[in-house]
Amino acid sequence: MTTTNSQPVKDYSRHPCFNAKIKGQYGRVHLPVAPKCNIQCNFCNRKYDCVNESRPGVTSTILSPDQALVYMEKVLDKEPRISVAGIAGPGDPFANPEETMTTMRLISGKFPETILCLASNGMGIGPYIEELAELNVSHVTITVNAVDPSIGAKIYSFIKDGKIVYHGVQGATLLLERQLAAIAKLKKFGITVKINTIVIPGINDQHVEAIAAKMKELGADLLNCMAMFPNVGTPFGELPQPGKEQMAGIRNVAEKYLPQMRHCTRCRADAVGLLDDDKTEEFRGCLSACATLPKIEGVTRPYVAVSTNEGVLVNQHLGEAEKLQIWEQQGDSFRLVAERETPEAGGGVRRWTALTRLLGDCRALLTSNIGETPATLLQESGVKVAVMNGFIEEGLEAIYAGREVNAYKGRRKSCAEGGCSGTGSGCS
Ligand code: SF4
């Protein structure tokens, strides 16, 4: 898990969607950084926000991760009651994983007391769950509309996995497999999971009890049954919207299995404010202004990772490092912001691919030695690899000034030459 030496303890009870008692005291901001989607629901019109997280109406704009960070600062400045930052589209966060993860890293680094939250269809979240836990993303919503692929086949017109598009029962089966695995893994990592189920008359309205039972079995925490909004021009555009009575009956049955969320306000992907006191319109100008900001160099990779034995010298081989220190520049000095556990040894390339994800917010790695494979993968992912022996601070000065670290560099010997002080179990 990521730890920060100065990180305030988050108060996880301040999430208004998961704790109705505080919905008049604390609010959320949705950061619209995820425009693409990897599935097509038959109730969704892409001109509008994704119905997974409700509400008709377009998100007014899309932000890049660095713009989202600036927007977050401005929102907190004007509305300090915002306790949650979430990504809920307008597509799916994990059809846009780079934007999503970069935004989460930036917000986690800059606002460590803010609760982090995501809403996804579950199709692509699996490979990112470890890092989400490391970033202290504490609340995730997965939209599950069917636990029977023959019903799912009526709801989704296609499911996209990379470049392959699946239809019908085959697509619904794949989506369900991914969702079930994702929910189990999220729970394994201690993340609070809410399930959203869009209730569609004549399609899955008799199926919600089965969904609730399966989600309870997987350890989900909360179920939010939402009445489908019939969007004009979609395959389900002519279906009636479920009424209040029907929804109340469905929730009462589902409540035998899981606590029910009954205060969802069907927020837009760019919603901001309290659930009882929405400020989305008020912040519209601020959001649009942030969307026009030029790309801010360095903002998306503010940190430098360091492999060190004691926290003073760069003196550890990457392959031997069980943890990496994460440093940032603050004015004229440097601050240790976190220690991150490295992926377990022995996984070959998979270990180093996981490391590139772990260092996605780092511009450089300072290490006393490194193997060819991790060095190549890190450089390709945008992390400068600086091999040196000497004081951490001197290495940091060079990196942040844009200088080479050669002046501090010891003669690098490859593991094969026997220059490595490690056991040899690391960098292969
Ligand atoms: S759509 Fe519902 S669950 Fe999602 S942030 Fe809004 S109130 Fe919370």
CSV table of C-alpha atoms and ligand atoms in Angstrom, one decimal:
chain,number,residue,atom,x,y,z
A,1,MET,CA,0.0,0.0,0.0
A,2,THR,CA,1.1,3.6,-0.6
A,3,THR,CA,2.0,5.3,2.6
A,4,THR,CA,2.7,9.0,3.0
A,5,ASN,CA,4.6,10.3,6.0
A,6,SER,CA,2.5,13.4,6.2
A,7,GLN,CA,-0.8,12.1,4.9
A,8,PRO,CA,-3.8,13.1,6.9
A,9,VAL,CA,-6.1,10.2,7.8
A,10,LYS,CA,-9.1,10.3,5.5
A,11,ASP,CA,-12.6,10.2,7.0
A,12,TYR,CA,-14.2,7.6,4.8
A,13,SER,CA,-17.6,8.2,6.4
A,14,ARG,CA,-17.8,11.5,4.5
A,15,HIS,CA,-18.9,10.0,1.2
A,16,PRO,CA,-22.5,11.3,0.7
A,17,CYS,CA,-23.5,8.4,-1.6
A,18,PHE,CA,-22.5,5.7,0.8
A,19,ASN,CA,-23.6,7.6,4.0
A,20,ALA,CA,-27.0,9.3,3.6
A,21,LYS,CA,-26.7,10.9,7.0
A,22,ILE,CA,-24.0,13.4,5.8
A,23,LYS,CA,-25.5,14.2,2.4
A,24,GLY,CA,-26.4,17.7,3.6
A,25,GLN,CA,-22.9,18.3,4.9
A,26,TYR,CA,-20.4,16.9,2.4
A,27,GLY,CA,-20.4,16.8,-1.4
A,28,ARG,CA,-18.7,15.3,-4.4
A,29,VAL,CA,-17.1,16.5,-7.6
A,30,HIS,CA,-17.1,14.4,-10.8
A,31,LEU,CA,-14.1,15.0,-13.0
A,32,PRO,CA,-15.1,14.3,-16.6
A,33,VAL,CA,-11.8,12.9,-18.0
A,34,ALA,CA,-13.1,9.7,-19.5
A,35,PRO,CA,-15.0,10.2,-22.8
A,36,LYS,CA,-14.7,6.8,-24.4
A,37,CYS,CA,-16.7,3.7,-23.6
A,38,ASN,CA,-16.0,0.0,-24.1
A,39,ILE,CA,-19.6,-1.3,-24.2
A,40,GLN,CA,-22.9,-0.2,-25.7
A,41,CYS,CA,-25.9,-0.3,-23.5
A,42,ASN,CA,-29.3,-0.3,-25.3
A,43,PHE,CA,-30.5,2.6,-23.1
A,44,CYS,CA,-27.6,4.8,-23.7
A,45,ASN,CA,-27.3,7.6,-26.2
A,46,ARG,CA,-23.7,8.6,-26.6
A,47,LYS,CA,-24.7,12.2,-27.2
A,48,TYR,CA,-25.7,12.2,-23.5
A,49,ASP,CA,-24.0,11.2,-20.3
A,50,CYS,CA,-23.6,7.5,-19.7
A,51,VAL,CA,-26.7,6.2,-18.1
A,52,ASN,CA,-24.6,3.9,-15.9
A,53,GLU,CA,-24.3,6.9,-13.6
A,54,SER,CA,-27.7,8.2,-14.5
A,55,ARG,CA,-29.0,11.5,-15.7
A,56,PRO,CA,-29.8,12.8,-19.1
A,57,GLY,CA,-27.9,15.7,-20.4
A,58,VAL,CA,-24.5,16.1,-21.9
A,59,THR,CA,-21.4,16.7,-19.9
A,60,SER,CA,-20.5,20.2,-20.8
A,61,THR,CA,-16.9,19.4,-21.5
A,62,ILE,CA,-14.0,16.9,-21.1
A,63,LEU,CA,-10.9,17.7,-19.0
A,64,SER,CA,-7.4,16.3,-19.4
A,65,PRO,CA,-5.9,15.0,-16.1
A,66,ASP,CA,-3.8,18.2,-15.5
A,67,GLN,CA,-6.8,20.4,-16.2
A,68,ALA,CA,-8.8,18.2,-13.8
A,69,LEU,CA,-6.2,18.9,-11.1
A,70,VAL,CA,-6.5,22.7,-11.6
A,71,TYR,CA,-10.3,22.4,-11.6
A,72,MET,CA,-10.2,20.4,-8.4
A,73,GLU,CA,-8.1,23.2,-6.7
A,74,LYS,CA,-10.6,25.8,-7.8
A,75,VAL,CA,-13.6,23.7,-6.7
A,76,LEU,CA,-12.1,23.1,-3.2
A,77,ASP,CA,-11.3,26.7,-2.9
A,78,LYS,CA,-14.9,27.8,-3.5
A,79,GLU,CA,-16.6,24.8,-1.9
A,80,PRO,CA,-14.6,23.2,0.9
A,81,ARG,CA,-17.4,20.9,1.7
A,82,ILE,CA,-16.4,18.7,-1.2
A,83,SER,CA,-15.0,15.5,0.4
A,84,VAL,CA,-15.1,13.2,-2.6
A,85,ALA,CA,-13.5,13.3,-6.1
A,86,GLY,CA,-14.9,10.8,-8.5
A,87,ILE,CA,-14.7,9.8,-12.2
A,88,ALA,CA,-18.0,8.7,-13.6
A,89,GLY,CA,-17.5,9.1,-17.3
A,90,PRO,CA,-19.1,10.4,-19.5
A,91,GLY,CA,-17.8,7.1,-20.9
A,92,ASP,CA,-16.1,4.4,-18.8
A,93,PRO,CA,-13.1,5.2,-16.7
A,94,PHE,CA,-11.3,2.1,-17.8
A,95,ALA,CA,-12.0,2.6,-21.5
A,96,ASN,CA,-9.7,5.6,-20.8
A,97,PRO,CA,-7.3,4.0,-18.3
A,98,GLU,CA,-4.4,6.4,-18.8
A,99,GLU,CA,-6.5,9.5,-18.2
A,100,THR,CA,-8.3,7.9,-15.3
A,101,MET,CA,-5.2,6.6,-13.5
A,102,THR,CA,-3.2,9.8,-14.1
A,103,THR,CA,-6.1,11.9,-12.6
A,104,MET,CA,-6.4,9.6,-9.6
A,105,ARG,CA,-2.6,9.8,-9.0
A,106,LEU,CA,-2.6,13.6,-9.3
A,107,ILE,CA,-5.6,14.1,-7.0
A,108,SER,CA,-4.3,11.5,-4.5
A,109,GLY,CA,-0.9,13.2,-4.4
A,110,LYS,CA,-2.2,16.8,-4.1
A,111,PHE,CA,-5.3,16.2,-1.9
A,112,PRO,CA,-4.5,13.2,0.2
A,113,GLU,CA,-7.5,13.8,2.5
A,114,THR,CA,-10.0,13.7,-0.4
A,115,ILE,CA,-12.0,10.4,-0.8
A,116,LEU,CA,-11.4,8.9,-4.2
A,117,CYS,CA,-14.3,7.2,-6.0
A,118,LEU,CA,-14.9,5.6,-9.5
A,119,ALA,CA,-17.9,4.3,-11.3
A,120,SER,CA,-17.3,1.7,-14.0
A,121,ASN,CA,-19.1,-1.0,-16.0
A,122,GLY,CA,-16.3,-3.4,-14.7
A,123,MET,CA,-15.1,-4.5,-18.1
A,124,GLY,CA,-11.6,-3.0,-18.0
A,125,ILE,CA,-11.0,-2.3,-14.3
A,126,GLY,CA,-9.3,-5.6,-13.3
A,127,PRO,CA,-5.7,-4.9,-14.1
A,128,TYR,CA,-5.8,-1.6,-12.3
A,129,ILE,CA,-7.2,-2.7,-8.9
A,130,GLU,CA,-3.9,-3.2,-7.1
A,131,GLU,CA,-2.9,0.4,-8.0
A,132,LEU,CA,-6.3,1.8,-7.1
A,133,ALA,CA,-5.8,0.3,-3.7
A,134,GLU,CA,-2.3,1.7,-3.5
A,135,LEU,CA,-3.7,5.1,-4.3
A,136,ASN,CA,-6.3,4.7,-1.6
A,137,VAL,CA,-9.2,4.7,-4.0
A,138,SER,CA,-11.8,3.6,-1.4
A,139,HIS,CA,-15.1,3.5,-3.2
A,140,VAL,CA,-15.9,1.9,-6.5
A,141,THR,CA,-19.3,1.5,-8.2
A,142,ILE,CA,-19.8,-1.3,-10.7
A,143,THR,CA,-22.9,-1.3,-12.8
A,144,VAL,CA,-24.3,-4.8,-13.1
A,145,ASN,CA,-27.6,-5.1,-15.0
A,146,ALA,CA,-27.7,-8.9,-15.3
A,147,VAL,CA,-26.1,-12.0,-13.8
A,148,ASP,CA,-27.6,-14.2,-16.6
A,149,PRO,CA,-25.9,-13.7,-20.0
A,150,SER,CA,-29.2,-14.4,-21.8
A,151,ILE,CA,-30.6,-11.3,-20.1
A,152,GLY,CA,-27.4,-9.4,-20.5
A,153,ALA,CA,-27.5,-10.1,-24.3
A,154,LYS,CA,-30.8,-8.1,-24.5
A,155,ILE,CA,-29.2,-5.1,-22.7
A,156,TYR,CA,-25.8,-4.7,-24.5
A,157,SER,CA,-25.5,-4.4,-28.2
A,158,PHE,CA,-21.8,-4.9,-28.1
A,159,ILE,CA,-18.9,-5.4,-25.7
A,160,LYS,CA,-15.4,-4.4,-26.8
A,161,ASP,CA,-12.3,-6.0,-25.5
A,162,GLY,CA,-9.3,-4.2,-27.0
A,163,LYS,CA,-9.9,-4.3,-30.7
A,164,ILE,CA,-12.3,-7.3,-30.6
A,165,VAL,CA,-16.0,-6.6,-30.6
A,166,TYR,CA,-18.4,-9.2,-29.1
A,167,HIS,CA,-22.2,-9.4,-29.5
A,168,GLY,CA,-25.1,-11.3,-28.0
A,169,VAL,CA,-24.6,-13.9,-25.3
A,170,GLN,CA,-20.9,-14.2,-26.1
A,171,GLY,CA,-20.4,-10.5,-25.3
A,172,ALA,CA,-22.7,-10.6,-22.2
A,173,THR,CA,-20.8,-13.6,-20.9
A,174,LEU,CA,-17.5,-11.9,-21.2
A,175,LEU,CA,-18.7,-8.7,-19.5
A,176,LEU,CA,-20.3,-10.7,-16.6
A,177,GLU,CA,-17.0,-12.7,-16.1
A,178,ARG,CA,-15.0,-9.5,-15.9
A,179,GLN,CA,-17.6,-7.9,-13.5
A,180,LEU,CA,-17.7,-10.8,-11.1
A,181,ALA,CA,-13.9,-11.1,-11.1
A,182,ALA,CA,-13.5,-7.3,-10.6
A,183,ILE,CA,-16.0,-7.2,-7.7
A,184,ALA,CA,-14.3,-10.1,-5.9
A,185,LYS,CA,-10.8,-8.5,-6.4
A,186,LEU,CA,-12.0,-5.1,-5.2
A,187,LYS,CA,-13.3,-6.7,-2.0
A,188,LYS,CA,-10.0,-8.6,-1.6
A,189,PHE,CA,-8.2,-5.3,-1.7
A,190,GLY,CA,-10.6,-3.8,1.0
A,191,ILE,CA,-12.4,-1.4,-1.4
A,192,THR,CA,-16.0,-0.5,-0.6
A,193,VAL,CA,-18.2,-1.6,-3.6
A,194,LYS,CA,-21.5,-0.3,-4.6
A,195,ILE,CA,-23.5,-2.0,-7.3
A,196,ASN,CA,-25.7,0.1,-9.6
A,197,THR,CA,-28.4,-1.8,-11.4
A,198,ILE,CA,-30.4,-0.1,-14.1
A,199,VAL,CA,-34.0,-1.5,-13.8
A,200,ILE,CA,-35.4,-2.0,-17.4
A,201,PRO,CA,-39.1,-2.9,-17.6
A,202,GLY,CA,-39.7,-6.3,-19.3
A,203,ILE,CA,-35.9,-6.9,-19.6
A,204,ASN,CA,-34.4,-7.3,-16.1
A,205,ASP,CA,-37.0,-6.0,-13.7
A,206,GLN,CA,-37.8,-9.6,-12.6
A,207,HIS,CA,-34.1,-10.3,-12.3
A,208,VAL,CA,-32.9,-7.8,-9.6
A,209,GLU,CA,-33.3,-10.3,-6.8
A,210,ALA,CA,-30.9,-12.7,-8.5
A,211,ILE,CA,-28.4,-9.8,-9.0
A,212,ALA,CA,-28.7,-8.8,-5.4
A,213,ALA,CA,-28.1,-12.4,-4.2
A,214,LYS,CA,-25.0,-12.8,-6.4
A,215,MET,CA,-23.6,-9.4,-5.3
A,216,LYS,CA,-24.1,-10.3,-1.7
A,217,GLU,CA,-22.2,-13.6,-2.3
A,218,LEU,CA,-19.3,-11.6,-3.7
A,219,GLY,CA,-19.2,-9.2,-0.7
A,220,ALA,CA,-20.6,-6.1,-2.3
A,221,ASP,CA,-21.6,-3.4,0.3
A,222,LEU,CA,-24.5,-1.5,-1.2
A,223,LEU,CA,-27.0,-1.8,-4.1
A,224,ASN,CA,-28.4,1.2,-6.0
A,225,CYS,CA,-31.4,0.2,-8.1
A,226,MET,CA,-32.0,2.9,-10.6
A,227,ALA,CA,-35.0,3.4,-12.8
A,228,MET,CA,-33.9,3.4,-16.5
A,229,PHE,CA,-34.4,6.7,-18.2
A,230,PRO,CA,-35.7,6.0,-21.7
A,231,ASN,CA,-33.4,8.0,-24.0
A,232,VAL,CA,-35.0,9.0,-27.3
A,233,GLY,CA,-33.4,7.3,-30.3
A,234,THR,CA,-32.0,4.3,-28.4
A,235,PRO,CA,-33.3,0.7,-28.6
A,236,PHE,CA,-35.0,1.1,-25.2
A,237,GLY,CA,-36.2,4.6,-26.0
A,238,GLU,CA,-39.8,3.5,-26.2
A,239,LEU,CA,-39.9,1.5,-23.0
A,240,PRO,CA,-41.7,3.0,-20.0
A,241,GLN,CA,-39.7,4.4,-17.2
A,242,PRO,CA,-40.2,2.3,-14.0
A,243,GLY,CA,-42.5,4.1,-11.6
A,244,LYS,CA,-41.9,4.9,-7.9
A,245,GLU,CA,-44.0,2.1,-6.7
A,246,GLN,CA,-42.3,-0.5,-8.9
A,247,MET,CA,-38.9,0.7,-7.8
A,248,ALA,CA,-39.9,0.7,-4.1
A,249,GLY,CA,-41.1,-3.0,-4.4
A,250,ILE,CA,-37.9,-4.0,-6.2
A,251,ARG,CA,-35.7,-2.3,-3.6
A,252,ASN,CA,-37.6,-3.9,-0.8
A,253,VAL,CA,-37.0,-7.4,-2.3
A,254,ALA,CA,-33.3,-6.6,-3.0
A,255,GLU,CA,-32.9,-5.3,0.6
A,256,LYS,CA,-33.2,-8.9,1.9
A,257,TYR,CA,-29.7,-9.3,0.5
A,258,LEU,CA,-27.9,-5.9,0.5
A,259,PRO,CA,-28.5,-2.4,2.0
A,260,GLN,CA,-30.2,-0.2,-0.5
A,261,MET,CA,-29.2,3.3,-1.7
A,262,ARG,CA,-32.4,5.4,-1.9
A,263,HIS,CA,-30.9,8.9,-2.1
A,264,CYS,CA,-29.1,8.8,-5.5
A,265,THR,CA,-29.7,11.9,-7.5
A,266,ARG,CA,-28.6,10.5,-10.8
A,267,CYS,CA,-25.7,12.8,-11.2
A,268,ARG,CA,-24.1,14.0,-14.4
A,269,ALA,CA,-20.5,13.1,-15.3
A,270,ASP,CA,-19.5,16.7,-14.4
A,271,ALA,CA,-21.7,17.0,-11.3
A,272,VAL,CA,-20.4,19.1,-8.4
A,273,GLY,CA,-21.8,20.1,-5.0
A,274,LEU,CA,-23.8,18.5,-2.3
A,275,LEU,CA,-26.5,15.9,-3.2
A,276,ASP,CA,-29.0,18.3,-1.5
A,277,ASP,CA,-27.4,21.4,-2.9
A,278,ASP,CA,-26.1,20.9,-6.4
A,279,LYS,CA,-23.6,23.4,-7.7
A,280,THR,CA,-23.1,22.0,-11.2
A,281,GLU,CA,-24.5,25.1,-13.0
A,282,GLU,CA,-22.6,27.4,-10.7
A,283,PHE,CA,-19.3,25.8,-11.6
A,284,ARG,CA,-20.1,25.5,-15.3
A,285,GLY,CA,-17.9,28.6,-16.3
A,286,CYS,CA,-15.0,27.4,-14.1
A,287,LEU,CA,-15.2,23.9,-15.7
A,288,SER,CA,-15.2,25.4,-19.2
A,289,ALA,CA,-12.3,27.7,-18.4
A,290,CYS,CA,-10.2,24.8,-17.1
A,291,ALA,CA,-10.9,22.8,-20.2
A,292,THR,CA,-9.2,25.5,-22.3
A,293,LEU,CA,-6.0,25.6,-20.2
A,294,PRO,CA,-2.9,24.7,-22.1
A,295,LYS,CA,-1.2,21.4,-21.2
A,296,ILE,CA,0.9,22.0,-18.1
A,297,GLU,CA,4.3,20.4,-18.5
A,298,GLY,CA,5.5,18.2,-15.7
A,299,VAL,CA,2.1,18.2,-13.8
A,300,THR,CA,1.3,14.6,-14.8
A,301,ARG,CA,4.7,13.3,-13.6
A,302,PRO,CA,5.5,15.4,-10.5
A,303,TYR,CA,7.5,12.8,-8.6
A,304,VAL,CA,10.8,11.0,-8.7
A,305,ALA,CA,11.2,7.4,-7.4
A,306,VAL,CA,14.3,6.4,-5.5
A,307,SER,CA,15.8,3.0,-4.6
A,308,THR,CA,17.6,3.4,-1.3
A,309,ASN,CA,18.5,1.4,1.7
A,310,GLU,CA,18.3,4.1,4.4
A,311,GLY,CA,16.7,7.1,2.7
A,312,VAL,CA,19.9,9.2,2.4
A,313,LEU,CA,21.8,7.7,-0.5
A,314,VAL,CA,20.9,6.2,-3.8
A,315,ASN,CA,22.5,2.9,-3.0
A,316,GLN,CA,20.1,0.1,-3.9
A,317,HIS,CA,19.7,-2.1,-7.0
A,318,LEU,CA,16.2,-1.9,-8.4
A,319,GLY,CA,15.8,-5.6,-8.4
A,320,GLU,CA,16.5,-5.8,-4.6
A,321,ALA,CA,14.2,-2.9,-3.7
A,322,GLU,CA,11.0,-4.1,-1.9
A,323,LYS,CA,10.0,-0.5,-1.6
A,324,LEU,CA,10.7,2.7,-3.6
A,325,GLN,CA,10.7,6.1,-2.0
A,326,ILE,CA,8.6,8.8,-3.9
A,327,TRP,CA,9.9,12.3,-3.7
A,328,GLU,CA,8.6,15.7,-5.0
A,329,GLN,CA,10.1,19.1,-5.3
A,330,GLN,CA,8.7,21.7,-3.0
A,331,GLY,CA,10.1,25.2,-3.6
A,332,ASP,CA,13.8,25.0,-3.1
A,333,SER,CA,13.7,21.7,-1.3
A,334,PHE,CA,12.5,18.2,-1.7
A,335,ARG,CA,9.8,16.2,0.3
A,336,LEU,CA,9.4,12.5,0.7
A,337,VAL,CA,5.7,11.9,-0.1
A,338,ALA,CA,5.3,8.2,-0.1
A,339,GLU,CA,6.9,4.7,0.0
A,340,ARG,CA,5.5,2.3,-2.5
A,341,GLU,CA,5.9,-1.5,-2.4
A,342,THR,CA,7.4,-2.8,-5.6
A,343,PRO,CA,5.6,-5.7,-7.4
A,344,GLU,CA,6.7,-9.1,-6.1
A,345,ALA,CA,10.0,-10.6,-7.5
A,346,GLY,CA,9.8,-13.5,-9.8
A,347,GLY,CA,7.1,-12.3,-12.2
A,348,GLY,CA,9.5,-11.6,-15.1
A,349,VAL,CA,8.2,-9.0,-17.5
A,350,ARG,CA,4.9,-8.9,-15.7
A,351,ARG,CA,6.7,-7.5,-12.7
A,352,TRP,CA,8.2,-4.7,-14.6
A,353,THR,CA,5.1,-3.9,-16.5
A,354,ALA,CA,3.4,-3.5,-13.1
A,355,LEU,CA,6.2,-1.3,-12.0
A,356,THR,CA,5.7,1.1,-15.0
A,357,ARG,CA,2.1,1.4,-13.8
A,358,LEU,CA,3.2,2.0,-10.2
A,359,LEU,CA,5.5,4.8,-11.4
A,360,GLY,CA,3.0,6.4,-13.8
A,361,ASP,CA,3.3,9.7,-12.0
A,362,CYS,CA,7.1,9.7,-11.8
A,363,ARG,CA,9.3,11.5,-14.2
A,364,ALA,CA,12.5,9.6,-13.2
A,365,LEU,CA,13.8,6.7,-11.2
A,366,LEU,CA,17.1,7.1,-9.3
A,367,THR,CA,18.7,3.7,-8.7
A,368,SER,CA,22.2,2.3,-8.2
A,369,ASN,CA,21.7,-0.4,-10.8
A,370,ILE,CA,19.0,-1.9,-13.0
A,371,GLY,CA,18.6,-4.7,-15.5
A,372,GLU,CA,18.0,-4.2,-19.2
A,373,THR,CA,14.4,-5.3,-19.2
A,374,PRO,CA,13.1,-2.9,-16.5
A,375,ALA,CA,15.3,-0.1,-17.8
A,376,THR,CA,13.8,-0.4,-21.3
A,377,LEU,CA,10.2,-0.8,-20.1
A,378,LEU,CA,10.5,2.2,-17.8
A,379,GLN,CA,12.1,4.4,-20.4
A,380,GLU,CA,9.5,3.5,-22.9
A,381,SER,CA,6.7,4.3,-20.5
A,382,GLY,CA,8.2,7.8,-19.9
A,383,VAL,CA,10.2,7.3,-16.8
A,384,LYS,CA,13.8,8.5,-17.1
A,385,VAL,CA,16.2,5.9,-15.6
A,386,ALA,CA,19.1,7.6,-13.8
A,387,VAL,CA,21.8,5.2,-12.5
A,388,MET,CA,23.9,6.8,-9.8
A,389,ASN,CA,25.6,6.3,-6.5
A,390,GLY,CA,25.4,9.3,-4.1
A,391,PHE,CA,23.1,11.5,-2.1
A,392,ILE,CA,19.4,11.4,-3.1
A,393,GLU,CA,19.2,15.1,-2.8
A,394,GLU,CA,21.9,15.6,-5.4
A,395,GLY,CA,20.2,13.3,-7.8
A,396,LEU,CA,16.9,15.1,-7.3
A,397,GLU,CA,18.5,18.5,-7.9
A,398,ALA,CA,19.8,17.2,-11.3
A,399,ILE,CA,16.5,15.7,-12.3
A,400,TYR,CA,14.3,18.7,-11.5
A,401,ALA,CA,16.9,21.0,-13.1
A,402,GLY,CA,16.8,18.9,-16.3
A,403,ARG,CA,20.5,18.0,-15.9
A,404,GLU,CA,22.1,14.6,-16.4
A,405,VAL,CA,23.0,12.7,-13.2
A,406,ASN,CA,26.4,11.6,-14.7
A,407,ALA,CA,28.3,13.6,-12.2
A,408,TYR,CA,27.1,11.3,-9.4
A,409,LYS,CA,27.1,8.2,-11.4
A,410,GLY,CA,29.3,5.2,-10.3
A,411,ARG,CA,30.6,2.9,-13.0
A,412,ARG,CA,27.6,0.8,-13.8
A,413,LYS,CA,28.3,-2.9,-14.0
A,414,SER,CA,25.7,-5.2,-15.3
A,415,CYS,CA,24.3,-7.9,-13.1
A,416,ALA,CA,26.1,-10.4,-15.3
A,417,GLU,CA,29.5,-8.8,-14.6
A,418,GLY,CA,29.0,-9.4,-10.9
A,419,GLY,CA,28.8,-5.7,-10.2
A,420,CYS,CA,25.5,-6.0,-8.6
A,421,SER,CA,25.4,-6.3,-4.8
A,422,GLY,CA,22.0,-8.0,-4.9
A,423,THR,CA,21.2,-11.7,-4.9
A,424,GLY,CA,20.5,-11.8,-8.6
A,425,SER,CA,16.9,-12.7,-8.0
A,426,GLY,CA,15.8,-9.2,-9.0
A,427,CYS,CA,16.2,-7.8,-12.4
A,428,SER,CA,16.0,-10.7,-14.8
B,1,SF4,S1,-25.1,9.3,-9.4
B,1,SF4,FE1,-25.8,8.6,-7.3
B,1,SF4,S2,-24.2,7.3,-6.6
B,1,SF4,FE2,-23.3,8.5,-8.3
B,1,SF4,S3,-22.4,10.3,-7.3
B,1,SF4,FE3,-24.5,10.9,-7.8
B,1,SF4,S4,-25.7,10.4,-6.0
B,1,SF4,FE4,-23.8,9.4,-5.8
